[in-house]
mmCIF file of C-alpha atoms and ligand atoms in Angstrom:
data_model
loop_
_atom_site.group_PDB
_atom_site.id
_atom_site.type_symbol
_atom_site.label_atom_id
_atom_site.label_comp_id
_atom_site.label_asym_id
_atom_site.label_seq_id
_atom_site.Cartn_x
_atom_site.Cartn_y
_atom_site.Cartn_z
ATOM 1 C CA UNK A 1 0.000 0.000 0.000
ATOM 2 C CA UNK A 2 1.221 3.495 -0.807
ATOM 3 C CA UNK A 3 1.701 5.425 2.462
ATOM 4 C CA UNK A 4 1.306 9.215 2.294
ATOM 5 C CA UNK A 5 3.841 10.767 4.617
ATOM 6 C CA UNK A 6 3.557 14.357 5.840
ATOM 7 C CA UNK A 7 6.990 15.009 4.393
ATOM 8 C CA UNK A 8 5.708 14.155 0.881
ATOM 9 C CA UNK A 9 2.771 16.546 1.303
ATOM 10 C CA UNK A 10 5.067 19.349 2.519
ATOM 11 C CA UNK A 11 7.655 18.875 -0.223
ATOM 12 C CA UNK A 12 5.038 18.699 -2.987
ATOM 13 C CA UNK A 13 3.359 21.852 -1.697
ATOM 14 C CA UNK A 14 6.713 23.616 -1.658
ATOM 15 C CA UNK A 15 7.443 22.526 -5.263
ATOM 16 C CA UNK A 16 4.041 23.847 -6.409
ATOM 17 C CA UNK A 17 4.521 27.178 -4.588
ATOM 18 C CA UNK A 18 7.914 27.548 -6.317
ATOM 19 C CA UNK A 19 6.405 26.766 -9.742
ATOM 20 C CA UNK A 20 3.624 29.259 -8.988
ATOM 21 C CA UNK A 21 6.288 31.998 -8.855
ATOM 22 C CA UNK A 22 6.687 31.582 -12.630
ATOM 23 C CA UNK A 23 2.998 32.439 -13.104
ATOM 24 C CA UNK A 24 3.303 35.405 -10.724
ATOM 25 C CA UNK A 25 6.451 36.636 -12.489
ATOM 26 C CA UNK A 26 4.794 36.500 -15.920
ATOM 27 C CA UNK A 27 1.367 37.743 -14.818
ATOM 28 C CA UNK A 28 1.854 41.413 -15.782
ATOM 29 C CA UNK A 29 4.172 40.739 -18.714
ATOM 30 C CA UNK A 30 3.218 40.338 -22.380
ATOM 31 C CA UNK A 31 2.232 36.725 -23.068
ATOM 32 C CA UNK A 32 3.810 34.511 -25.751
ATOM 33 C CA UNK A 33 0.700 32.757 -27.033
ATOM 34 C CA UNK A 34 0.515 29.873 -29.516
ATOM 35 C CA UNK A 35 -2.503 27.903 -30.726
ATOM 36 C CA UNK A 36 -2.835 24.162 -30.122
ATOM 37 C CA UNK A 37 -6.211 24.324 -31.874
ATOM 38 C CA UNK A 38 -8.687 26.936 -33.138
ATOM 39 C CA UNK A 39 -9.328 28.325 -29.613
ATOM 40 C CA UNK A 40 -7.011 26.111 -27.521
ATOM 41 C CA UNK A 41 -4.044 28.218 -26.383
ATOM 42 C CA UNK A 42 -0.671 27.511 -24.847
ATOM 43 C CA UNK A 43 1.778 30.090 -23.511
ATOM 44 C CA UNK A 44 5.457 29.947 -22.621
ATOM 45 C CA UNK A 45 4.342 30.011 -18.981
ATOM 46 C CA UNK A 46 2.380 26.719 -19.316
ATOM 47 C CA UNK A 47 5.530 25.022 -20.598
ATOM 48 C CA UNK A 48 7.892 26.647 -18.070
ATOM 49 C CA UNK A 49 5.673 25.671 -15.110
ATOM 50 C CA UNK A 50 5.417 22.092 -16.376
ATOM 51 C CA UNK A 51 9.208 21.783 -16.825
ATOM 52 C CA UNK A 52 9.855 23.188 -13.357
ATOM 53 C CA UNK A 53 7.337 20.838 -11.698
ATOM 54 C CA UNK A 54 8.663 17.788 -13.518
ATOM 55 C CA UNK A 55 12.198 18.424 -12.380
ATOM 56 C CA UNK A 56 11.311 19.144 -8.728
ATOM 57 C CA UNK A 57 8.754 16.326 -8.378
ATOM 58 C CA UNK A 58 11.236 13.848 -9.851
ATOM 59 C CA UNK A 59 13.640 14.756 -7.038
ATOM 60 C CA UNK A 60 10.914 14.208 -4.424
ATOM 61 C CA UNK A 61 9.829 10.744 -5.694
ATOM 62 C CA UNK A 62 12.408 9.464 -8.220
ATOM 63 C CA UNK A 63 10.443 6.304 -9.208
ATOM 64 C CA UNK A 64 7.389 8.187 -10.567
ATOM 65 C CA UNK A 65 6.317 8.839 -14.154
ATOM 66 C CA UNK A 66 4.407 11.853 -15.485
ATOM 67 C CA UNK A 67 1.127 12.500 -17.222
ATOM 68 C CA UNK A 68 1.501 16.231 -17.828
ATOM 69 C CA UNK A 69 -0.651 18.163 -20.285
ATOM 70 C CA UNK A 70 2.031 19.839 -22.406
ATOM 71 C CA UNK A 71 4.204 16.726 -22.799
ATOM 72 C CA UNK A 72 1.678 13.878 -22.571
ATOM 73 C CA UNK A 73 1.968 11.083 -25.119
ATOM 74 C CA UNK A 74 -1.112 9.238 -23.770
ATOM 75 C CA UNK A 75 -3.997 9.939 -21.396
ATOM 76 C CA UNK A 76 -3.451 6.897 -19.178
ATOM 77 C CA UNK A 77 -1.460 7.121 -15.944
ATOM 78 C CA UNK A 78 1.074 4.385 -15.168
ATOM 79 C CA UNK A 79 1.547 2.702 -11.790
ATOM 80 C CA UNK A 80 2.928 5.649 -9.789
ATOM 81 C CA UNK A 81 2.297 8.850 -11.744
ATOM 82 C CA UNK A 82 2.191 12.607 -11.194
ATOM 83 C CA UNK A 83 -0.777 13.966 -13.161
ATOM 84 C CA UNK A 84 -0.156 17.631 -13.931
ATOM 85 C CA UNK A 85 -1.981 20.535 -15.515
ATOM 86 C CA UNK A 86 0.680 23.261 -15.214
ATOM 87 C CA UNK A 87 -1.784 26.052 -15.947
ATOM 88 C CA UNK A 88 -5.489 25.329 -15.826
ATOM 89 C CA UNK A 89 -7.254 28.382 -17.165
ATOM 90 C CA UNK A 90 -4.843 29.328 -19.952
ATOM 91 C CA UNK A 91 -7.475 31.462 -21.704
ATOM 92 C CA UNK A 92 -7.983 33.343 -18.421
ATOM 93 C CA UNK A 93 -4.207 33.768 -18.088
ATOM 94 C CA UNK A 94 -3.960 35.150 -21.634
ATOM 95 C CA UNK A 95 -6.735 37.670 -20.824
ATOM 96 C CA UNK A 96 -5.373 38.602 -17.363
ATOM 97 C CA UNK A 97 -8.294 37.058 -15.472
ATOM 98 C CA UNK A 98 -7.039 35.701 -12.121
ATOM 99 C CA UNK A 99 -8.825 32.313 -12.185
ATOM 100 C CA UNK A 100 -5.710 30.335 -13.014
ATOM 101 C CA UNK A 101 -4.413 27.273 -11.216
ATOM 102 C CA UNK A 102 -1.705 24.659 -11.073
ATOM 103 C CA UNK A 103 -3.220 21.187 -10.684
ATOM 104 C CA UNK A 104 -1.021 18.349 -9.411
ATOM 105 C CA UNK A 105 -2.200 14.880 -8.405
ATOM 106 C CA UNK A 106 -0.359 11.738 -7.403
ATOM 107 C CA UNK A 107 -1.785 8.521 -8.840
ATOM 108 C CA UNK A 108 -0.852 5.302 -6.993
ATOM 109 C CA UNK A 109 -2.383 1.833 -7.136
ATOM 110 C CA UNK A 110 -5.212 2.969 -9.434
ATOM 111 C CA UNK A 111 -6.337 5.884 -7.274
ATOM 112 C CA UNK A 112 -5.572 9.536 -6.775
ATOM 113 C CA UNK A 113 -3.902 9.649 -3.360
ATOM 114 C CA UNK A 114 -2.807 13.299 -3.266
ATOM 115 C CA UNK A 115 -4.269 16.366 -4.975
ATOM 116 C CA UNK A 116 -3.297 20.054 -5.079
ATOM 117 C CA UNK A 117 -5.041 22.935 -6.827
ATOM 118 C CA UNK A 118 -3.058 26.141 -6.307
ATOM 119 C CA UNK A 119 -4.287 29.590 -7.363
ATOM 120 C CA UNK A 120 -1.131 31.750 -7.326
ATOM 121 C CA UNK A 121 -2.831 35.072 -8.051
ATOM 122 C CA UNK A 122 -5.617 34.558 -5.503
ATOM 123 C CA UNK A 123 -3.202 32.924 -3.014
ATOM 124 C CA UNK A 124 -5.312 29.845 -2.358
ATOM 125 C CA UNK A 125 -3.767 26.388 -1.952
ATOM 126 C CA UNK A 126 -6.381 23.633 -1.991
ATOM 127 C CA UNK A 127 -5.067 20.178 -1.165
ATOM 128 C CA UNK A 128 -6.297 16.762 -0.148
ATOM 129 C CA UNK A 129 -4.778 13.430 0.799
ATOM 130 C CA UNK A 130 -6.595 10.099 0.615
ATOM 131 C CA UNK A 131 -8.470 9.456 3.886
ATOM 132 C CA UNK A 132 -6.952 12.581 5.483
ATOM 133 C CA UNK A 133 -9.498 15.219 4.375
ATOM 134 C CA UNK A 134 -9.409 18.298 2.169
ATOM 135 C CA UNK A 135 -7.981 21.709 3.055
ATOM 136 C CA UNK A 136 -7.836 25.314 1.839
ATOM 137 C CA UNK A 137 -4.488 26.644 3.002
ATOM 138 C CA UNK A 138 -4.538 25.190 6.557
ATOM 139 C CA UNK A 139 -8.291 25.069 7.113
ATOM 140 C CA UNK A 140 -10.274 21.865 6.668
ATOM 141 C CA UNK A 141 -12.975 22.292 4.030
ATOM 142 C CA UNK A 142 -16.252 20.558 3.304
ATOM 143 C CA UNK A 143 -18.916 20.684 0.640
ATOM 144 C CA UNK A 144 -22.033 22.852 1.000
ATOM 145 C CA UNK A 145 -25.208 21.768 2.770
ATOM 146 C CA UNK A 146 -27.572 23.022 0.050
ATOM 147 C CA UNK A 147 -30.362 20.522 -0.543
ATOM 148 C CA UNK A 148 -32.277 21.912 -3.518
ATOM 149 C CA UNK A 149 -31.160 22.866 -7.026
ATOM 150 C CA UNK A 150 -33.254 26.013 -6.803
ATOM 151 C CA UNK A 151 -30.784 27.241 -4.143
ATOM 152 C CA UNK A 152 -27.717 25.827 -5.905
ATOM 153 C CA UNK A 153 -24.955 27.672 -7.711
ATOM 154 C CA UNK A 154 -23.719 25.373 -10.479
ATOM 155 C CA UNK A 155 -20.413 25.723 -12.315
ATOM 156 C CA UNK A 156 -19.665 24.370 -15.746
ATOM 157 C CA UNK A 157 -17.234 24.728 -18.614
ATOM 158 C CA UNK A 158 -17.185 24.146 -22.336
ATOM 159 C CA UNK A 159 -14.752 21.935 -24.260
ATOM 160 C CA UNK A 160 -12.590 23.384 -27.049
ATOM 161 C CA UNK A 161 -14.704 21.190 -29.367
ATOM 162 C CA UNK A 162 -17.606 23.575 -28.717
ATOM 163 C CA UNK A 163 -18.518 23.832 -32.427
ATOM 164 C CA UNK A 164 -18.722 20.056 -32.833
ATOM 165 C CA UNK A 165 -20.618 19.540 -29.546
ATOM 166 C CA UNK A 166 -22.798 22.647 -29.491
ATOM 167 C CA UNK A 167 -26.190 20.877 -29.452
ATOM 168 C CA UNK A 168 -25.261 18.626 -26.551
ATOM 169 C CA UNK A 169 -23.696 21.527 -24.612
ATOM 170 C CA UNK A 170 -26.771 23.711 -25.079
ATOM 171 C CA UNK A 171 -29.170 20.906 -24.090
ATOM 172 C CA UNK A 172 -27.466 20.498 -20.703
ATOM 173 C CA UNK A 173 -26.956 24.224 -20.161
ATOM 174 C CA UNK A 174 -30.585 25.006 -20.899
ATOM 175 C CA UNK A 175 -31.816 22.470 -18.328
ATOM 176 C CA UNK A 176 -29.452 23.700 -15.603
ATOM 177 C CA UNK A 177 -30.041 27.407 -16.312
ATOM 178 C CA UNK A 178 -33.799 27.154 -15.817
ATOM 179 C CA UNK A 179 -33.475 25.024 -12.669
ATOM 180 C CA UNK A 180 -30.544 26.297 -10.573
ATOM 181 C CA UNK A 181 -30.072 29.599 -8.730
ATOM 182 C CA UNK A 182 -27.298 30.442 -11.153
ATOM 183 C CA UNK A 183 -24.665 29.064 -13.487
ATOM 184 C CA UNK A 184 -20.977 30.086 -13.602
ATOM 185 C CA UNK A 185 -18.328 29.408 -16.271
ATOM 186 C CA UNK A 186 -15.127 30.613 -14.603
ATOM 187 C CA UNK A 187 -12.695 28.948 -17.065
ATOM 188 C CA UNK A 188 -10.751 26.453 -14.963
ATOM 189 C CA UNK A 189 -12.119 22.995 -14.270
ATOM 190 C CA UNK A 190 -9.590 22.427 -11.477
ATOM 191 C CA UNK A 191 -10.835 25.563 -9.706
ATOM 192 C CA UNK A 192 -14.475 24.574 -10.326
ATOM 193 C CA UNK A 193 -13.819 21.283 -8.516
ATOM 194 C CA UNK A 194 -11.891 23.000 -5.697
ATOM 195 C CA UNK A 195 -14.710 25.532 -5.258
ATOM 196 C CA UNK A 196 -17.246 22.692 -5.143
ATOM 197 C CA UNK A 197 -15.103 21.009 -2.475
ATOM 198 C CA UNK A 198 -15.160 24.097 -0.249
ATOM 199 C CA UNK A 199 -18.868 24.781 -0.715
ATOM 200 C CA UNK A 200 -18.718 27.874 -2.947
ATOM 201 C CA UNK A 201 -20.455 25.902 -5.694
ATOM 202 C CA UNK A 202 -23.025 23.225 -4.952
ATOM 203 C CA UNK A 203 -22.372 21.338 -8.192
ATOM 204 C CA UNK A 204 -20.136 21.267 -11.254
ATOM 205 C CA UNK A 205 -20.555 19.402 -14.526
ATOM 206 C CA UNK A 206 -18.611 19.401 -17.777
ATOM 207 C CA UNK A 207 -18.059 17.404 -20.957
ATOM 208 C CA UNK A 208 -14.737 16.372 -22.473
ATOM 209 C CA UNK A 209 -12.264 17.021 -19.641
ATOM 210 C CA UNK A 210 -8.877 15.309 -19.578
ATOM 211 C CA UNK A 211 -7.251 13.477 -16.621
ATOM 212 C CA UNK A 212 -5.018 16.476 -15.801
ATOM 213 C CA UNK A 213 -8.069 18.775 -15.505
ATOM 214 C CA UNK A 214 -9.846 16.592 -12.937
ATOM 215 C CA UNK A 215 -7.365 14.332 -11.069
ATOM 216 C CA UNK A 216 -6.538 16.676 -8.169
ATOM 217 C CA UNK A 217 -9.995 18.257 -8.004
ATOM 218 C CA UNK A 218 -11.831 14.972 -7.795
ATOM 219 C CA UNK A 219 -9.904 13.963 -4.660
ATOM 220 C CA UNK A 220 -10.668 17.402 -3.162
ATOM 221 C CA UNK A 221 -14.404 16.861 -3.704
ATOM 222 C CA UNK A 222 -14.345 13.294 -2.374
ATOM 223 C CA UNK A 223 -12.297 14.183 0.712
ATOM 224 C CA UNK A 224 -14.575 17.178 1.372
ATOM 225 C CA UNK A 225 -17.589 14.847 1.514
ATOM 226 C CA UNK A 226 -18.976 15.318 -2.019
ATOM 227 C CA UNK A 227 -19.894 12.947 -4.838
ATOM 228 C CA UNK A 228 -18.341 12.404 -8.265
ATOM 229 C CA UNK A 229 -19.929 10.419 -11.084
ATOM 230 C CA UNK A 230 -20.828 10.489 -14.748
ATOM 231 C CA UNK A 231 -24.091 12.245 -15.691
ATOM 232 C CA UNK A 232 -25.917 8.911 -15.337
ATOM 233 C CA UNK A 233 -24.432 8.280 -11.886
ATOM 234 C CA UNK A 234 -21.913 5.650 -12.992
ATOM 235 C CA UNK A 235 -18.508 5.766 -11.229
ATOM 236 C CA UNK A 236 -16.327 8.468 -12.820
ATOM 237 C CA UNK A 237 -13.004 7.221 -14.137
ATOM 238 C CA UNK A 238 -10.203 9.600 -15.170
ATOM 239 C CA UNK A 239 -10.695 10.798 -18.745
ATOM 240 C CA UNK A 240 -14.396 9.879 -18.946
ATOM 241 C CA UNK A 241 -16.256 12.285 -21.251
ATOM 242 C CA UNK A 242 -18.687 13.357 -18.500
ATOM 243 C CA UNK A 243 -18.004 14.540 -14.967
ATOM 244 C CA UNK A 244 -20.577 15.539 -12.372
ATOM 245 C CA UNK A 245 -19.335 16.703 -8.970
ATOM 246 C CA UNK A 246 -21.740 17.778 -6.239
ATOM 247 C CA UNK A 247 -22.145 18.244 -2.505
ATOM 248 C CA UNK A 248 -23.880 14.845 -2.472
ATOM 249 C CA UNK A 249 -27.219 16.310 -1.400
ATOM 250 C CA UNK A 250 -28.125 17.603 -4.876
ATOM 251 C CA UNK A 251 -26.456 14.726 -6.741
ATOM 252 C CA UNK A 252 -29.593 12.761 -7.574
ATOM 253 C CA UNK A 253 -31.386 15.938 -8.672
ATOM 254 C CA UNK A 254 -28.480 16.798 -11.020
ATOM 255 C CA UNK A 255 -28.447 13.219 -12.384
ATOM 256 C CA UNK A 256 -32.208 13.420 -12.998
ATOM 257 C CA UNK A 257 -31.709 16.746 -14.806
ATOM 258 C CA UNK A 258 -28.766 15.696 -16.989
ATOM 259 C CA UNK A 259 -29.844 12.138 -17.721
HETATM 260 C C1 IPD B 301 -9.487 24.144 -19.727
HETATM 261 C C2 IPD B 301 -10.187 24.703 -18.511
HETATM 262 C C3 IPD B 301 -11.628 25.061 -18.839
HETATM 263 C C4 IPD B 301 -12.375 23.892 -19.413
HETATM 264 C C5 IPD B 301 -11.637 23.325 -20.614
HETATM 265 C C6 IPD B 301 -10.225 22.935 -20.199
HETATM 266 P P1 IPD B 301 -6.845 24.650 -19.960
HETATM 267 O O1 IPD B 301 -8.146 23.789 -19.431
HETATM 268 O O2 IPD B 301 -10.171 23.770 -17.447
HETATM 269 O O3 IPD B 301 -12.347 25.483 -17.694
HETATM 270 O O4 IPD B 301 -13.671 24.303 -19.764
HETATM 271 O O5 IPD B 301 -12.354 22.206 -21.073
HETATM 272 O O6 IPD B 301 -9.566 22.336 -21.296
HETATM 273 O O7 IPD B 301 -6.792 24.497 -21.432
HETATM 274 O O8 IPD B 301 -7.027 26.053 -19.517
HETATM 275 O O9 IPD B 301 -5.726 23.943 -19.254
HETATM 276 CA CA1 CA B 302 -6.835 22.194 -18.166
HETATM 277 CA CA1 CA B 303 -3.551 23.574 -19.084
#
């Protein structure tokens, strides 16, 4: 069994804080933007943060492999793997909107055992360890206690394949918009999951997310007492096309709505 020692948590946090300095350094500077797709951007900062994390995390646990967005050759983690999104919210970063995060998860024995979502501009470090709870900075966090969708704030996001998937996206959005208290599209799935974990959102759903978008955030939600599934309430596995994360209390109502 993989044992999570406090030392590993502390060292990983330190490595992420250090990598976050690259985002802070480049925040007010002109951005070097390239296109991975029609609207899918990558900046020099994404790549620099990923390189920095890979070199420091390798020193912390030398036997691990990496599934990191900007250098991934597959979407499947190996046995002991760091799953990294160096900059979740690249479009926000390019437009100087502070909802940007570094997402780092440790995958061991077919589970996420450690997860960090760090917002360098907003100075929030969300983290969770398997069976040890979820935290925002040093405070324990838990999901909201909202019981009805009418009182729920629901976050979502849209895949870069928005043109191809527009009908499906609009079908779900329409149902949620007319049912919930409100809908938010902040632009970072990792933050959406972290905010669901700490009770700011009552639910989050999205189509087409990759393992590096969700790995850390899903552990945050689970350790904060929430539920994660597909839209039809099947167990969510990393890379599944659908993710639904809720406080647990509105889960069935969201499943009934999205089904
Ligand atoms: C994106 C963000 C966004 C989500 C997209 C993701 P990126 O990640 O998480 O909120 O809607 O589907 O691809 O490209 O900023 O790392
Ligand atoms: Ca991402
Ligand atoms: Ca990214």
